[in-house]
């Protein structure tokens, strides 16, 4: 028997409209925490859990920082499907399983189901809908996809302004199964073979055989005339390890993180063979100096290529002249690269497409080069970057220290850039314990430690390659003296490091997570490091789900403040690594347990940040609703934590790899640890001992 399932007669009202803004409500940044994303940089698609697009302000398909589609709904026989489950197939693909009871019989058992698969590629989104029937008769029905074309810039969406004017859609474009539109210099082609296409819908007449299935597919592909980044093709530039830990939360976190990092890979259009990691989805889908450096640094135990490529891409953009509007200076490493200027009028922000407004990326670039050398980056590749190393060191001396006091400080000279230029770059991130904002120029505590480490390790590199590093050791020594003269202060608990010095060189007294970045850089002595370690694990900073950005005893503390009480995964991972390097293993283990608990609560996709609410009061970490997810340094932090758990200390020039495991996750077996270009394996037991290994290198 052949049954025709007719669509309802008045279906024109089901055509999607752009999401409506609440009346008289001021613009609000879209929330992300409950939404579903698939991505393959520079493409991302945000939807509801059932795959539908258009119900929330963030929803849409995006390409190269432009939303190319703001709404999409699937109708079968004129009615929506009923969602059962969503199944991730990796960062770039999800399956949405539904019932199609409008096609079914009247029994309780579902007899017709649908599976909608969405896959992100480097050029767009591919969609497929398969309808499967167990019924003993053939079904003939209509499948219709309603859509709303778009061409809205990401900064417009982030501001909460909604959707700009939808672009006109042309049908055909040389074939009978395509629709075309363009805007913001991005061109889009919707292709749906065998379909009837209008300016807002695609439809097919589908025959589902008895006890069989039928499918339709469609895709959105885009090109960007202003692209400065492209999706990276080919295999990932790191080894994907085989990892087992007795506490499987670590293994699961690493696996999910590496899938996300794969999907975040990009290359610059000027250097298509060199890969780096996009900072995060949806807002920061491009090259960020600081973020890409930290992510690459975390990934070093899996190989040096992503670090080497990141170093080269950033070196190619290294500053050459003083330019106030872009914050460029000779030797400086850039902050961010975008296709067009970033405009956020409500925040008084105008950032040019290539912006250098960061105080820490330059020192961190030097630290990454040194660490990559220690892990075994090829000597010729290191040597080729030494001129950039010297210019970076000179920037710290000649421009980073703008007032000649031996410390690095920053100030926005353009009046339209970032007011704070460390990793905590929100406007209220540097404040006194009473909540008053500090005035700049600001000298951040962690930046001095980065600069000291960069100068000392830069000197080591220069010496190793036949130059004289001693002047930089002298410069570092003077910085260290100034640091200890200015940054140590006291409260009721004892001595601690200030977050920063303000314009008058007064130490800003807030206790913050910034102090965790100072550990392991060499700028502290043993007693000072112990003071920092004790502060980090105090309940005012350690939430049980990671390290709070600001202590709870500060007036400005708020668990959902972006930089004033929330928890950032990478921030905690940096503190864990520093604690481990300084020998404070129990403190490192405590923070590690907190991140593992958070990872489990977020299904192992760690967001950019989460709430600082205590684990003693909340059984799961509370989301920060606008956090990027996934984000490169939050994902790569999983590898950093693994490295800290194993106690890895590389020294490729000396031919040794130190391994001093902790028992915080029990035994660990890892194959795919890369040192000096060679991959090997190691096994440890719960007592923190190396029990086996097929390491083709010397364990120190």
Coordinates of N, CA and C in Angstrom, one line a residue, residues 494-676:
X494 N 49.4 37.4 56.5 CA 50.8 37.5 56.3 C 51.2 38.1 55.0
X495 N 52.4 37.8 54.5 CA 52.9 38.4 53.3 C 52.3 37.8 52.1
X496 N 52.0 38.6 51.1 CA 51.5 38.1 49.8 C 51.9 39.1 48.7
X497 N 51.8 38.6 47.5 CA 52.1 39.4 46.3 C 50.8 40.2 45.9
X498 N 51.0 41.5 45.6 CA 50.0 42.3 45.1 C 49.7 41.9 43.6
X499 N 48.5 42.2 43.2 CA 48.1 41.9 41.8 C 48.9 42.8 40.8
X500 N 49.2 44.0 41.3 CA 49.8 45.0 40.3 C 50.3 46.2 41.1
X501 N 51.0 47.1 40.4 CA 51.3 48.4 40.9 C 50.5 49.4 40.0
X502 N 50.0 50.4 40.7 CA 49.1 51.4 40.0 C 50.0 52.5 39.4
X503 N 49.4 53.6 39.0 CA 50.2 54.7 38.3 C 51.2 55.3 39.2
X504 N 50.9 55.3 40.5 CA 51.8 55.9 41.5 C 52.8 54.9 42.1
X505 N 52.8 53.7 41.5 CA 53.7 52.6 41.9 C 53.3 52.1 43.3
X506 N 52.0 52.2 43.7 CA 51.5 51.6 44.9 C 51.1 50.2 44.6
X507 N 51.4 49.2 45.5 CA 51.0 47.9 45.3 C 49.5 47.7 45.5
X508 N 48.8 47.2 44.5 CA 47.3 47.0 44.6 C 47.1 45.7 45.4
X509 N 46.3 45.8 46.5 CA 46.4 44.8 47.5 C 45.5 43.6 47.4
X510 N 44.7 43.5 46.3 CA 43.9 42.4 46.1 C 44.6 41.1 45.9
X511 N 44.1 40.0 46.6 CA 44.7 38.7 46.4 C 44.0 38.0 45.2
X512 N 44.7 37.7 44.2 CA 44.1 37.1 43.0 C 44.9 35.9 42.5
X513 N 44.4 35.2 41.5 CA 45.0 34.1 40.9 C 46.3 34.4 40.1
X514 N 46.5 35.7 39.8 CA 47.6 36.1 39.1 C 48.9 35.6 39.7
X515 N 48.9 35.5 41.0 CA 50.1 35.1 41.7 C 50.5 33.7 41.4
X516 N 49.6 32.8 40.9 CA 49.9 31.5 40.5 C 50.8 31.4 39.3
X517 N 50.8 32.4 38.5 CA 51.6 32.5 37.3 C 53.1 32.8 37.6
X518 N 53.3 33.3 38.8 CA 54.7 33.7 39.2 C 55.5 32.4 39.5
X519 N 54.8 31.4 40.0 CA 55.5 30.2 40.4 C 56.2 29.5 39.2
X520 N 57.4 29.0 39.4 CA 58.0 28.2 38.3 C 58.8 29.1 37.3
X521 N 58.7 30.4 37.5 CA 59.4 31.3 36.5 C 60.8 31.6 37.0
X522 N 61.2 31.2 38.2 CA 62.5 31.5 38.8 C 62.7 32.8 39.5
X523 N 61.6 33.6 39.6 CA 61.7 34.9 40.2 C 61.6 34.9 41.7
X524 N 61.1 33.7 42.2 CA 60.9 33.6 43.7 C 61.9 32.7 44.3
X525 N 62.2 33.0 45.6 CA 63.1 32.0 46.3 C 62.1 31.0 47.0
X526 N 62.7 30.0 47.6 CA 61.9 28.9 48.2 C 60.9 29.3 49.2
X527 N 61.2 30.2 50.1 CA 60.3 30.7 51.1 C 59.2 31.5 50.4
X528 N 59.5 32.4 49.5 CA 58.5 33.1 48.8 C 57.5 32.2 48.0
X529 N 58.0 31.2 47.4 CA 57.2 30.3 46.7 C 56.2 29.6 47.6
X530 N 56.7 29.3 48.8 CA 55.8 28.6 49.8 C 54.7 29.5 50.2
X531 N 54.9 30.8 50.4 CA 53.9 31.8 50.7 C 52.8 31.8 49.6
X532 N 53.3 31.8 48.3 CA 52.3 31.8 47.2 C 51.5 30.5 47.2
X533 N 52.2 29.4 47.4 CA 51.5 28.1 47.3 C 50.4 28.0 48.4
X534 N 50.7 28.5 49.6 CA 49.7 28.5 50.7 C 48.5 29.4 50.3
X535 N 48.7 30.5 49.7 CA 47.6 31.4 49.3 C 46.7 30.7 48.3
X536 N 47.3 30.0 47.3 CA 46.6 29.4 46.2 C 45.6 28.3 46.7
X537 N 45.9 27.6 47.7 CA 45.0 26.5 48.1 C 44.1 26.9 49.3
X538 N 44.3 28.2 49.8 CA 43.4 28.7 50.8 C 41.9 28.7 50.3
X539 N 40.9 28.5 51.1 CA 39.5 28.4 50.7 C 39.0 29.7 50.1
X540 N 39.7 30.8 50.3 CA 39.3 32.1 49.7 C 39.6 32.1 48.2
X541 N 40.6 31.3 47.8 CA 41.0 31.3 46.3 C 40.6 29.9 45.7
X542 N 40.8 28.8 46.4 CA 40.5 27.5 45.8 C 39.0 27.2 46.0
X543 N 38.3 27.1 44.9 CA 36.8 26.9 45.0 C 36.4 25.4 45.1
X544 N 37.3 24.5 44.9 CA 37.0 23.1 44.8 C 36.7 22.7 43.3
X545 N 36.5 23.7 42.5 CA 36.4 23.4 41.0 C 37.5 24.2 40.3
X546 N 38.5 24.6 41.0 CA 39.6 25.3 40.3 C 39.9 26.6 41.1
X547 N 40.7 27.4 40.6 CA 41.3 28.6 41.3 C 40.4 29.8 40.9
X548 N 39.9 30.5 42.0 CA 39.2 31.7 41.7 C 40.1 32.8 41.2
X549 N 39.6 33.7 40.3 CA 40.4 34.8 39.8 C 40.6 35.9 40.9
X550 N 39.7 36.0 41.9 CA 39.8 36.9 42.9 C 39.4 36.3 44.2
X551 N 40.1 36.6 45.3 CA 39.8 36.1 46.6 C 38.4 36.5 47.1
X552 N 37.7 35.6 47.8 CA 36.4 35.9 48.4 C 36.4 37.0 49.4
X553 N 37.6 37.3 50.0 CA 37.6 38.4 51.0 C 37.8 39.8 50.4
X554 N 37.7 39.9 49.1 CA 37.7 41.2 48.4 C 36.3 41.7 48.2
X555 N 36.2 43.0 48.3 CA 34.9 43.7 48.2 C 34.3 43.4 46.8
X556 N 35.2 43.4 45.8 CA 34.8 43.2 44.4 C 34.5 41.8 44.0
X557 N 34.7 40.8 44.9 CA 34.5 39.4 44.5 C 33.0 39.2 44.2
X558 N 32.8 38.4 43.1 CA 31.5 38.0 42.7 C 31.7 36.7 41.9
X559 N 31.1 35.6 42.2 CA 31.4 34.3 41.6 C 31.2 34.3 40.1
X560 N 30.4 35.2 39.6 CA 30.1 35.3 38.1 C 30.7 36.5 37.5
X561 N 31.7 37.1 38.2 CA 32.5 38.2 37.6 C 33.5 37.6 36.6
X562 N 33.6 38.2 35.5 CA 34.5 37.6 34.4 C 35.9 37.4 34.9
X563 N 36.5 38.4 35.6 CA 37.8 38.3 36.1 C 37.9 38.6 37.6
X564 N 36.8 38.6 38.3 CA 36.7 39.0 39.7 C 36.1 38.0 40.6
X565 N 36.4 36.7 40.3 CA 35.8 35.7 41.2 C 35.5 34.4 40.5
X566 N 35.4 34.4 39.1 CA 35.2 33.2 38.4 C 36.4 32.3 38.4
X567 N 36.3 31.1 37.8 CA 37.4 30.2 37.7 C 37.7 30.0 36.2
X568 N 39.0 30.2 35.8 CA 39.4 29.9 34.4 C 40.3 28.7 34.4
X569 N 40.0 27.8 33.6 CA 40.7 26.5 33.5 C 42.2 26.7 33.3
X570 N 42.5 27.5 32.3 CA 44.0 27.6 31.9 C 44.7 28.3 33.1
X571 N 44.1 29.2 33.8 CA 44.7 29.9 34.9 C 45.0 28.9 36.0
X572 N 44.1 28.0 36.3 CA 44.4 27.0 37.3 C 45.5 26.0 36.8
X573 N 45.5 25.7 35.6 CA 46.5 24.8 35.0 C 47.9 25.4 35.1
X574 N 48.0 26.7 34.9 CA 49.3 27.4 35.0 C 49.7 27.3 36.4
X575 N 48.8 27.6 37.4 CA 49.2 27.5 38.8 C 49.6 26.0 39.2
X576 N 48.9 25.0 38.6 CA 49.3 23.6 38.9 C 50.7 23.4 38.4
X577 N 51.0 23.8 37.2 CA 52.3 23.6 36.6 C 53.4 24.3 37.5
X578 N 53.1 25.5 37.9 CA 54.1 26.2 38.7 C 54.3 25.6 40.0
X579 N 53.2 25.1 40.7 CA 53.3 24.4 42.0 C 54.2 23.1 41.8
X580 N 53.9 22.4 40.7 CA 54.7 21.2 40.5 C 56.1 21.4 40.3
X581 N 56.5 22.5 39.5 CA 57.9 22.8 39.2 C 58.6 23.3 40.5
X582 N 57.8 23.9 41.4 CA 58.4 24.4 42.7 C 58.5 23.3 43.7
X583 N 57.9 22.1 43.5 CA 57.9 21.0 44.4 C 56.7 21.0 45.4
X584 N 55.7 21.7 45.2 CA 54.5 21.7 46.0 C 53.5 20.8 45.4
X585 N 53.7 19.5 45.6 CA 52.9 18.5 44.9 C 51.5 18.3 45.5
X586 N 51.4 18.4 46.8 CA 50.1 18.3 47.5 C 49.2 19.4 47.1
X587 N 49.8 20.6 47.0 CA 49.0 21.8 46.6 C 48.6 21.7 45.1
X588 N 49.5 21.2 44.3 CA 49.2 21.0 42.8 C 48.1 19.9 42.7
X589 N 48.2 18.9 43.5 CA 47.2 17.8 43.5 C 45.8 18.3 43.9
X590 N 45.7 19.2 44.9 CA 44.4 19.7 45.3 C 43.8 20.5 44.2
X591 N 44.5 21.3 43.5 CA 43.9 22.1 42.4 C 43.6 21.2 41.2
X592 N 44.4 20.1 41.0 CA 44.1 19.1 39.9 C 42.8 18.4 40.2
X593 N 42.6 18.0 41.4 CA 41.3 17.4 41.8 C 40.1 18.3 41.5
X594 N 40.3 19.6 41.7 CA 39.3 20.6 41.4 C 38.9 20.7 40.0
X595 N 40.0 20.7 39.1 CA 39.7 20.8 37.7 C 39.1 19.5 37.2
X596 N 39.5 18.4 37.7 CA 38.9 17.1 37.2 C 37.4 17.1 37.6
X597 N 37.0 17.6 38.8 CA 35.6 17.6 39.2 C 34.9 18.6 38.3
X598 N 35.5 19.7 37.9 CA 34.8 20.6 37.0 C 34.7 20.0 35.6
X599 N 35.7 19.3 35.1 CA 35.6 18.7 33.8 C 34.5 17.7 33.7
X600 N 34.3 16.9 34.8 CA 33.2 16.0 34.8 C 31.9 16.7 34.7
X601 N 31.8 17.8 35.5 CA 30.5 18.6 35.5 C 30.2 19.2 34.2
X602 N 31.2 19.4 33.3 CA 30.9 20.0 32.0 C 31.1 19.0 30.9
X603 N 30.9 17.7 31.2 CA 31.0 16.7 30.2 C 32.3 16.7 29.4
X604 N 33.3 17.2 30.1 CA 34.7 17.1 29.7 C 35.0 18.2 28.6
X605 N 34.1 19.0 28.3 CA 34.4 20.2 27.4 C 34.4 21.4 28.3
X606 N 35.7 21.7 28.8 CA 35.8 22.8 29.7 C 35.6 24.1 29.0
X607 N 34.7 25.0 29.6 CA 34.4 26.3 29.0 C 35.6 27.2 29.3
X608 N 35.5 28.4 28.7 CA 36.5 29.5 28.9 C 36.6 29.8 30.4
X609 N 35.5 29.8 31.1 CA 35.5 30.1 32.5 C 34.2 29.6 33.1
X610 N 34.1 29.4 34.4 CA 32.9 29.0 35.1 C 32.9 29.8 36.4
X611 N 31.8 29.6 37.1 CA 31.5 30.3 38.4 C 32.5 29.9 39.5
X612 N 32.8 30.9 40.3 CA 33.6 30.6 41.5 C 32.9 30.1 42.7
X613 N 31.6 29.7 42.5 CA 30.9 29.1 43.7 C 31.6 27.9 44.2
X614 N 31.5 27.7 45.5 CA 32.3 26.6 46.1 C 31.7 25.2 45.9
X615 N 32.6 24.2 45.7 CA 32.1 22.9 45.5 C 31.4 22.3 46.7
X616 N 31.7 22.9 47.9 CA 31.0 22.4 49.1 C 29.6 22.7 49.1
X617 N 29.1 23.7 48.3 CA 27.7 24.1 48.2 C 27.0 23.7 46.9
X618 N 27.8 23.4 45.9 CA 27.2 23.1 44.6 C 27.8 21.8 44.1
X619 N 26.9 20.8 43.8 CA 27.4 19.5 43.4 C 28.0 19.5 42.0
X620 N 27.7 20.5 41.2 CA 28.2 20.7 39.9 C 28.7 22.1 39.7
X621 N 29.7 22.3 38.9 CA 30.1 23.7 38.7 C 29.0 24.5 38.0
X622 N 28.8 25.8 38.4 CA 27.8 26.6 37.8 C 28.4 27.3 36.6
X623 N 27.7 27.3 35.5 CA 28.3 27.9 34.2 C 28.4 29.4 34.3
X624 N 29.3 29.9 33.6 CA 29.3 31.3 33.2 C 28.7 31.4 31.9
X625 N 27.5 32.0 31.8 CA 26.6 31.7 30.7 C 27.1 32.2 29.3
X626 N 28.0 33.2 29.3 CA 28.5 33.7 28.0 C 29.9 33.2 27.7
X627 N 30.4 32.2 28.4 CA 31.8 31.7 28.2 C 31.9 31.0 26.8
X628 N 33.0 31.2 26.2 CA 33.4 30.5 25.0 C 33.4 29.0 25.3
X629 N 33.0 28.2 24.3 CA 33.0 26.7 24.5 C 32.8 26.0 23.2
X630 N 33.9 25.4 22.7 CA 35.2 25.2 23.4 C 36.1 26.4 23.2
X631 N 37.2 26.4 24.0 CA 38.2 27.4 24.0 C 39.6 26.8 24.0
X632 N 40.5 27.3 23.3 CA 41.8 26.6 23.1 C 42.6 26.4 24.3
X633 N 42.8 27.5 25.1 CA 43.6 27.2 26.3 C 42.9 26.5 27.4
X634 N 41.6 26.5 27.4 CA 40.9 25.6 28.4 C 41.0 24.2 28.0
X635 N 40.9 23.9 26.7 CA 41.1 22.5 26.2 C 42.5 22.0 26.4
X636 N 43.5 22.8 25.9 CA 44.9 22.4 26.0 C 45.4 22.3 27.4
X637 N 44.7 22.9 28.4 CA 45.0 22.8 29.8 C 45.0 21.3 30.2
X638 N 44.2 20.5 29.5 CA 44.1 19.1 29.9 C 45.5 18.4 29.7
X639 N 46.2 18.8 28.6 CA 47.5 18.2 28.4 C 48.5 18.8 29.4
X640 N 48.4 20.1 29.7 CA 49.2 20.6 30.8 C 49.1 19.9 32.1
X641 N 47.8 19.7 32.5 CA 47.6 19.0 33.7 C 48.2 17.5 33.7
X642 N 48.0 16.9 32.5 CA 48.6 15.6 32.4 C 50.1 15.6 32.6
X643 N 50.7 16.7 32.0 CA 52.2 16.8 32.1 C 52.6 17.0 33.6
X644 N 51.8 17.8 34.3 CA 52.1 18.1 35.7 C 51.9 16.8 36.5
X645 N 50.9 16.0 36.2 CA 50.6 14.8 36.9 C 51.8 13.8 36.7
X646 N 52.4 13.8 35.5 CA 53.5 13.0 35.2 C 54.8 13.6 35.7
X647 N 54.8 14.9 36.0 CA 56.0 15.5 36.5 C 57.1 15.6 35.4
X648 N 56.7 16.0 34.2 CA 57.6 16.0 33.1 C 58.5 17.3 33.1
X649 N 59.8 17.0 33.0 CA 60.8 18.1 32.9 C 61.7 17.8 31.7
X650 N 61.5 18.5 30.6 CA 62.3 18.2 29.4 C 63.6 18.9 29.3
X651 N 64.6 18.3 28.7 CA 65.9 19.0 28.4 C 66.5 18.3 27.2
X652 N 65.9 18.6 26.0 CA 66.4 17.9 24.8 C 67.8 18.2 24.5
X653 N 68.3 19.4 24.7 CA 69.8 19.7 24.5 C 70.7 18.8 25.3
X654 N 70.2 18.4 26.5 CA 71.0 17.5 27.4 C 70.6 16.0 27.2
X655 N 69.6 15.8 26.4 CA 69.1 14.4 26.1 C 68.4 13.7 27.2
X656 N 67.8 14.5 28.1 CA 67.1 13.8 29.3 C 65.7 14.4 29.4
X657 N 64.8 13.5 29.8 CA 63.4 13.9 30.2 C 63.1 13.4 31.6
X658 N 62.9 14.4 32.5 CA 62.6 14.0 33.8 C 61.2 13.6 34.0
X659 N 60.9 12.6 34.7 CA 59.5 12.1 35.0 C 59.4 11.8 36.5
X660 N 58.6 12.6 37.1 CA 58.4 12.4 38.6 C 56.9 12.4 38.9
X661 N 56.2 11.3 38.6 CA 54.7 11.3 38.7 C 54.2 11.5 40.1
X662 N 53.0 12.0 40.1 CA 52.2 12.0 41.4 C 51.1 11.0 41.3
X663 N 50.6 10.6 42.4 CA 49.5 9.6 42.5 C 48.1 10.2 42.5
X664 N 47.9 11.4 42.1 CA 46.6 12.1 42.3 C 45.5 11.4 41.4
X665 N 45.9 10.8 40.3 CA 44.9 10.1 39.5 C 45.1 8.6 39.5
X666 N 45.9 8.1 40.4 CA 46.3 6.7 40.4 C 47.4 6.4 39.4
X667 N 47.3 5.2 38.8 CA 48.3 4.9 37.8 C 47.9 5.5 36.5
X668 N 49.0 5.8 35.7 CA 48.8 6.4 34.3 C 49.6 5.6 33.3
X669 N 49.0 5.2 32.2 CA 49.7 4.6 31.1 C 49.5 5.5 29.9
X670 N 50.6 5.9 29.3 CA 50.5 6.9 28.2 C 51.4 6.4 27.1
X671 N 50.9 6.2 25.9 CA 51.7 6.0 24.6 C 51.4 7.2 23.7
X672 N 52.5 7.9 23.3 CA 52.4 9.1 22.5 C 52.9 10.3 23.1
X673 N 53.8 10.1 24.1 CA 54.6 11.2 24.7 C 55.7 11.4 23.7
X674 N 55.9 12.7 23.3 CA 56.9 13.0 22.3 C 58.0 13.9 22.9
X675 N 59.2 13.4 22.7 CA 60.4 14.2 23.2 C 61.5 14.1 22.2
X676 N 62.0 15.3 21.9 CA 63.1 15.4 20.9 C 62.7 14.7 19.6

